[in-house]
PDB file of C-alpha atoms in Angstrom:
ATOM      1  CA  GLY A   1      -1.176 -13.559  -5.092  1.00 51.00           C
ATOM      2  CA  TYR A   2       2.053 -12.263  -4.525  1.00 52.00           C
ATOM      3  CA  ARG A   3       4.688 -13.197  -2.086  1.00 56.00           C
ATOM      4  CA  LEU A   4       7.882 -11.028  -0.678  1.00 54.00           C
ATOM      5  CA  GLU A   5      10.919 -13.125  -1.244  1.00 54.00           C
ATOM      6  CA  GLU A   6      13.949 -12.908   1.504  1.00 47.00           C
ATOM      7  CA  GLY A   7      16.593 -12.664  -0.782  1.00 48.00           C
ATOM      8  CA  GLY A   8      18.416  -9.007  -0.532  1.00 46.00           C
ATOM      9  CA  CYS A   9      15.726  -7.458   2.439  1.00 48.00           C
ATOM     10  CA  GLU A  10      16.766  -5.769   5.060  1.00 47.00           C
ATOM     11  CA  ALA A  11      17.939  -8.185   8.022  1.00 60.00           C
ATOM     12  CA  GLY A  12      16.439 -11.067   5.792  1.00 72.00           C
ATOM     13  CA  ARG A  13      12.900  -9.607   5.778  1.00 86.00           C
ATOM     14  CA  PRO A  14      10.875  -7.334   3.391  1.00 94.00           C
ATOM     15  CA  VAL A  15       9.461  -4.016   4.699  1.00 97.00           C
ATOM     16  CA  LEU A  16       6.306  -3.138   3.202  1.00 97.00           C
ATOM     17  CA  ALA A  17       5.142   0.346   3.023  1.00 97.00           C
ATOM     18  CA  VAL A  18       1.253   0.781   2.160  1.00 97.00           C
ATOM     19  CA  LEU A  19       0.073   3.455   1.094  1.00 97.00           C
ATOM     20  CA  ALA A  20      -3.440   5.094   1.145  1.00 95.00           C
ATOM     21  CA  PHE A  21      -5.172   4.213  -1.848  1.00 95.00           C
ATOM     22  CA  ASP A  22      -6.327   7.024  -4.116  1.00 94.00           C
ATOM     23  CA  ASN A  23     -10.028   7.581  -4.242  1.00 93.00           C
ATOM     24  CA  LEU A  24     -10.764   7.765  -7.915  1.00 93.00           C
ATOM     25  CA  SER A  25     -13.940   7.452  -7.893  1.00 89.00           C
ATOM     26  CA  GLY A  26     -15.271  11.281  -8.030  1.00 81.00           C
ATOM     27  CA  ASP A  27     -16.911  11.069  -4.676  1.00 85.00           C
ATOM     28  CA  PRO A  28     -15.389  12.839  -1.569  1.00 85.00           C
ATOM     29  CA  GLU A  29     -16.972  10.549   0.814  1.00 85.00           C
ATOM     30  CA  MET A  30     -15.356   7.727  -0.851  1.00 90.00           C
ATOM     31  CA  ALA A  31     -12.387   8.887   1.214  1.00 91.00           C
ATOM     32  CA  TRP A  32     -13.213   7.138   4.400  1.00 92.00           C
ATOM     33  CA  PHE A  33     -13.526   4.047   2.328  1.00 93.00           C
ATOM     34  CA  SER A  34     -10.051   4.085   0.335  1.00 94.00           C
ATOM     35  CA  ASP A  35      -7.848   5.097   3.714  1.00 94.00           C
ATOM     36  CA  GLY A  36      -9.760   2.028   5.520  1.00 95.00           C
ATOM     37  CA  LEU A  37      -8.884  -0.443   3.086  1.00 96.00           C
ATOM     38  CA  SER A  38      -5.315   0.796   2.791  1.00 96.00           C
ATOM     39  CA  VAL A  39      -5.430   0.378   7.075  1.00 96.00           C
ATOM     40  CA  GLU A  40      -6.588  -3.158   6.694  1.00 97.00           C
ATOM     41  CA  ILE A  41      -4.329  -4.438   4.497  1.00 97.00           C
ATOM     42  CA  LEU A  42      -1.815  -2.924   6.728  1.00 96.00           C
ATOM     43  CA  GLN A  43      -2.858  -4.676   9.895  1.00 96.00           C
ATOM     44  CA  THR A  44      -3.504  -7.889   8.108  1.00 95.00           C
ATOM     45  CA  VAL A  45      -0.043  -8.527   6.693  1.00 95.00           C
ATOM     46  CA  ALA A  46       1.894  -6.775  10.060  1.00 95.00           C
ATOM     47  CA  GLN A  47      -0.641  -9.721  12.004  1.00 94.00           C
ATOM     48  CA  GLY A  48      -0.427 -12.226   9.624  1.00 86.00           C
ATOM     49  CA  SER A  49       3.364 -12.792   8.251  1.00 89.00           C
ATOM     50  CA  ASP A  50       6.857 -12.499   8.960  1.00 90.00           C
ATOM     51  CA  VAL A  51       6.838  -9.170   6.613  1.00 94.00           C
ATOM     52  CA  ARG A  52       8.078  -6.111   8.756  1.00 96.00           C
ATOM     53  CA  VAL A  53       5.490  -3.222   7.799  1.00 97.00           C
ATOM     54  CA  ILE A  54       6.287   0.233   8.133  1.00 97.00           C
ATOM     55  CA  GLY A  55       3.340   2.125  10.688  1.00 95.00           C
ATOM     56  CA  GLN A  56       0.498   4.078   8.891  1.00 95.00           C
ATOM     57  CA  GLY A  57       1.649   7.448  10.644  1.00 94.00           C
ATOM     58  CA  SER A  58       5.048   7.324   8.435  1.00 96.00           C
ATOM     59  CA  SER A  59       3.559   5.444   5.000  1.00 96.00           C
ATOM     60  CA  PHE A  60       0.303   7.481   4.958  1.00 95.00           C
ATOM     61  CA  GLN A  61       2.199  10.794   4.401  1.00 95.00           C
ATOM     62  CA  PHE A  62       2.901  10.284   0.966  1.00 94.00           C
ATOM     63  CA  ARG A  63       0.377  11.181  -1.175  1.00 90.00           C
ATOM     64  CA  GLY A  64      -0.539  12.024  -4.867  1.00 82.00           C
ATOM     65  CA  ALA A  65       2.585  13.081  -6.604  1.00 80.00           C
ATOM     66  CA  ASP A  66       4.433  12.004  -3.656  1.00 78.00           C
ATOM     67  CA  LYS A  67       4.205   8.086  -3.912  1.00 89.00           C
ATOM     68  CA  ALA A  68       6.608   7.454  -6.336  1.00 90.00           C
ATOM     69  CA  ALA A  69       7.745   3.811  -5.395  1.00 92.00           C
ATOM     70  CA  ALA A  70      11.514   4.618  -5.075  1.00 92.00           C
ATOM     71  CA  ARG A  71      11.094   7.457  -3.029  1.00 93.00           C
ATOM     72  CA  VAL A  72       9.009   6.226  -0.874  1.00 95.00           C
ATOM     73  CA  ALA A  73      11.167   2.869  -0.209  1.00 96.00           C
ATOM     74  CA  ALA A  74      13.963   5.246   0.189  1.00 95.00           C
ATOM     75  CA  ALA A  75      12.377   7.529   2.878  1.00 96.00           C
ATOM     76  CA  LEU A  76      11.217   4.918   4.796  1.00 96.00           C
ATOM     77  CA  GLY A  77      13.544   1.887   4.274  1.00 96.00           C
ATOM     78  CA  ALA A  78      11.151  -0.180   2.917  1.00 97.00           C
ATOM     79  CA  THR A  79      12.039  -2.973   0.140  1.00 97.00           C
ATOM     80  CA  HIS A  80       8.286  -3.066  -1.012  1.00 97.00           C
ATOM     81  CA  VAL A  81       5.944  -0.630  -1.563  1.00 97.00           C
ATOM     82  CA  LEU A  82       1.933  -1.371  -1.929  1.00 97.00           C
ATOM     83  CA  ASP A  83      -0.194   1.171  -3.637  1.00 96.00           C
ATOM     84  CA  GLY A  84      -3.387   1.287  -4.839  1.00 96.00           C
ATOM     85  CA  ALA A  85      -6.709   2.867  -6.030  1.00 95.00           C
ATOM     86  CA  VAL A  86     -10.460   2.661  -5.374  1.00 95.00           C
ATOM     87  CA  ARG A  87     -12.944   3.596  -7.928  1.00 94.00           C
ATOM     88  CA  ARG A  88     -16.446   3.387  -7.501  1.00 90.00           C
ATOM     89  CA  ALA A  89     -18.924   3.922 -10.484  1.00 84.00           C
ATOM     90  CA  GLY A  90     -23.015   3.012  -9.403  1.00 85.00           C
ATOM     91  CA  ALA A  91     -23.099  -0.239  -7.717  1.00 89.00           C
ATOM     92  CA  LYS A  92     -19.678  -1.236  -9.095  1.00 91.00           C
ATOM     93  CA  LEU A  93     -16.615  -1.410  -6.725  1.00 92.00           C
ATOM     94  CA  ARG A  94     -13.507  -1.725  -8.612  1.00 95.00           C
ATOM     95  CA  VAL A  95     -10.028  -1.869  -6.721  1.00 96.00           C
ATOM     96  CA  SER A  96      -6.476  -2.108  -7.998  1.00 96.00           C
ATOM     97  CA  ALA A  97      -3.180  -2.588  -6.225  1.00 97.00           C
ATOM     98  CA  GLN A  98       0.612  -2.717  -7.220  1.00 96.00           C
ATOM     99  CA  LEU A  99       2.957  -4.559  -5.357  1.00 97.00           C
ATOM    100  CA  VAL A 100       6.288  -2.538  -6.284  1.00 96.00           C
ATOM    101  CA  GLU A 101       9.955  -3.414  -5.449  1.00 95.00           C
ATOM    102  CA  GLY A 102      11.448  -0.751  -4.287  1.00 93.00           C
ATOM    103  CA  ALA A 103      15.158  -1.130  -5.566  1.00 90.00           C
ATOM    104  CA  SER A 104      14.155  -2.065  -8.872  1.00 92.00           C
ATOM    105  CA  GLY A 105      10.632  -0.103  -9.641  1.00 90.00           C
ATOM    106  CA  VAL A 106       9.333  -3.900 -10.730  1.00 94.00           C
ATOM    107  CA  THR A 107       5.539  -4.281 -10.237  1.00 93.00           C
TER     108      THR A 107
END
């Protein structure tokens, strides 16, 4: 797992933007699952930690080519960006996620 450190974060606490995960399965009906997974992560982090989390309405506006971590972090005032993708092939489901520091772009 990952842990967000407090060093250099706004007001001593990290600020996380959870983006809508991409649906890479080729199945348009999986879009609800991709968005739902992102919402679940956003709510779990917001309720279970001292990390400040940008609201879904603000962070989910960034999709496709607009999802560059530095751009999102600057636009939303986030110190970190969580992005990911969901793929389904037959009975297999693969979820990938990347936690990126906004200032440096380091994953």
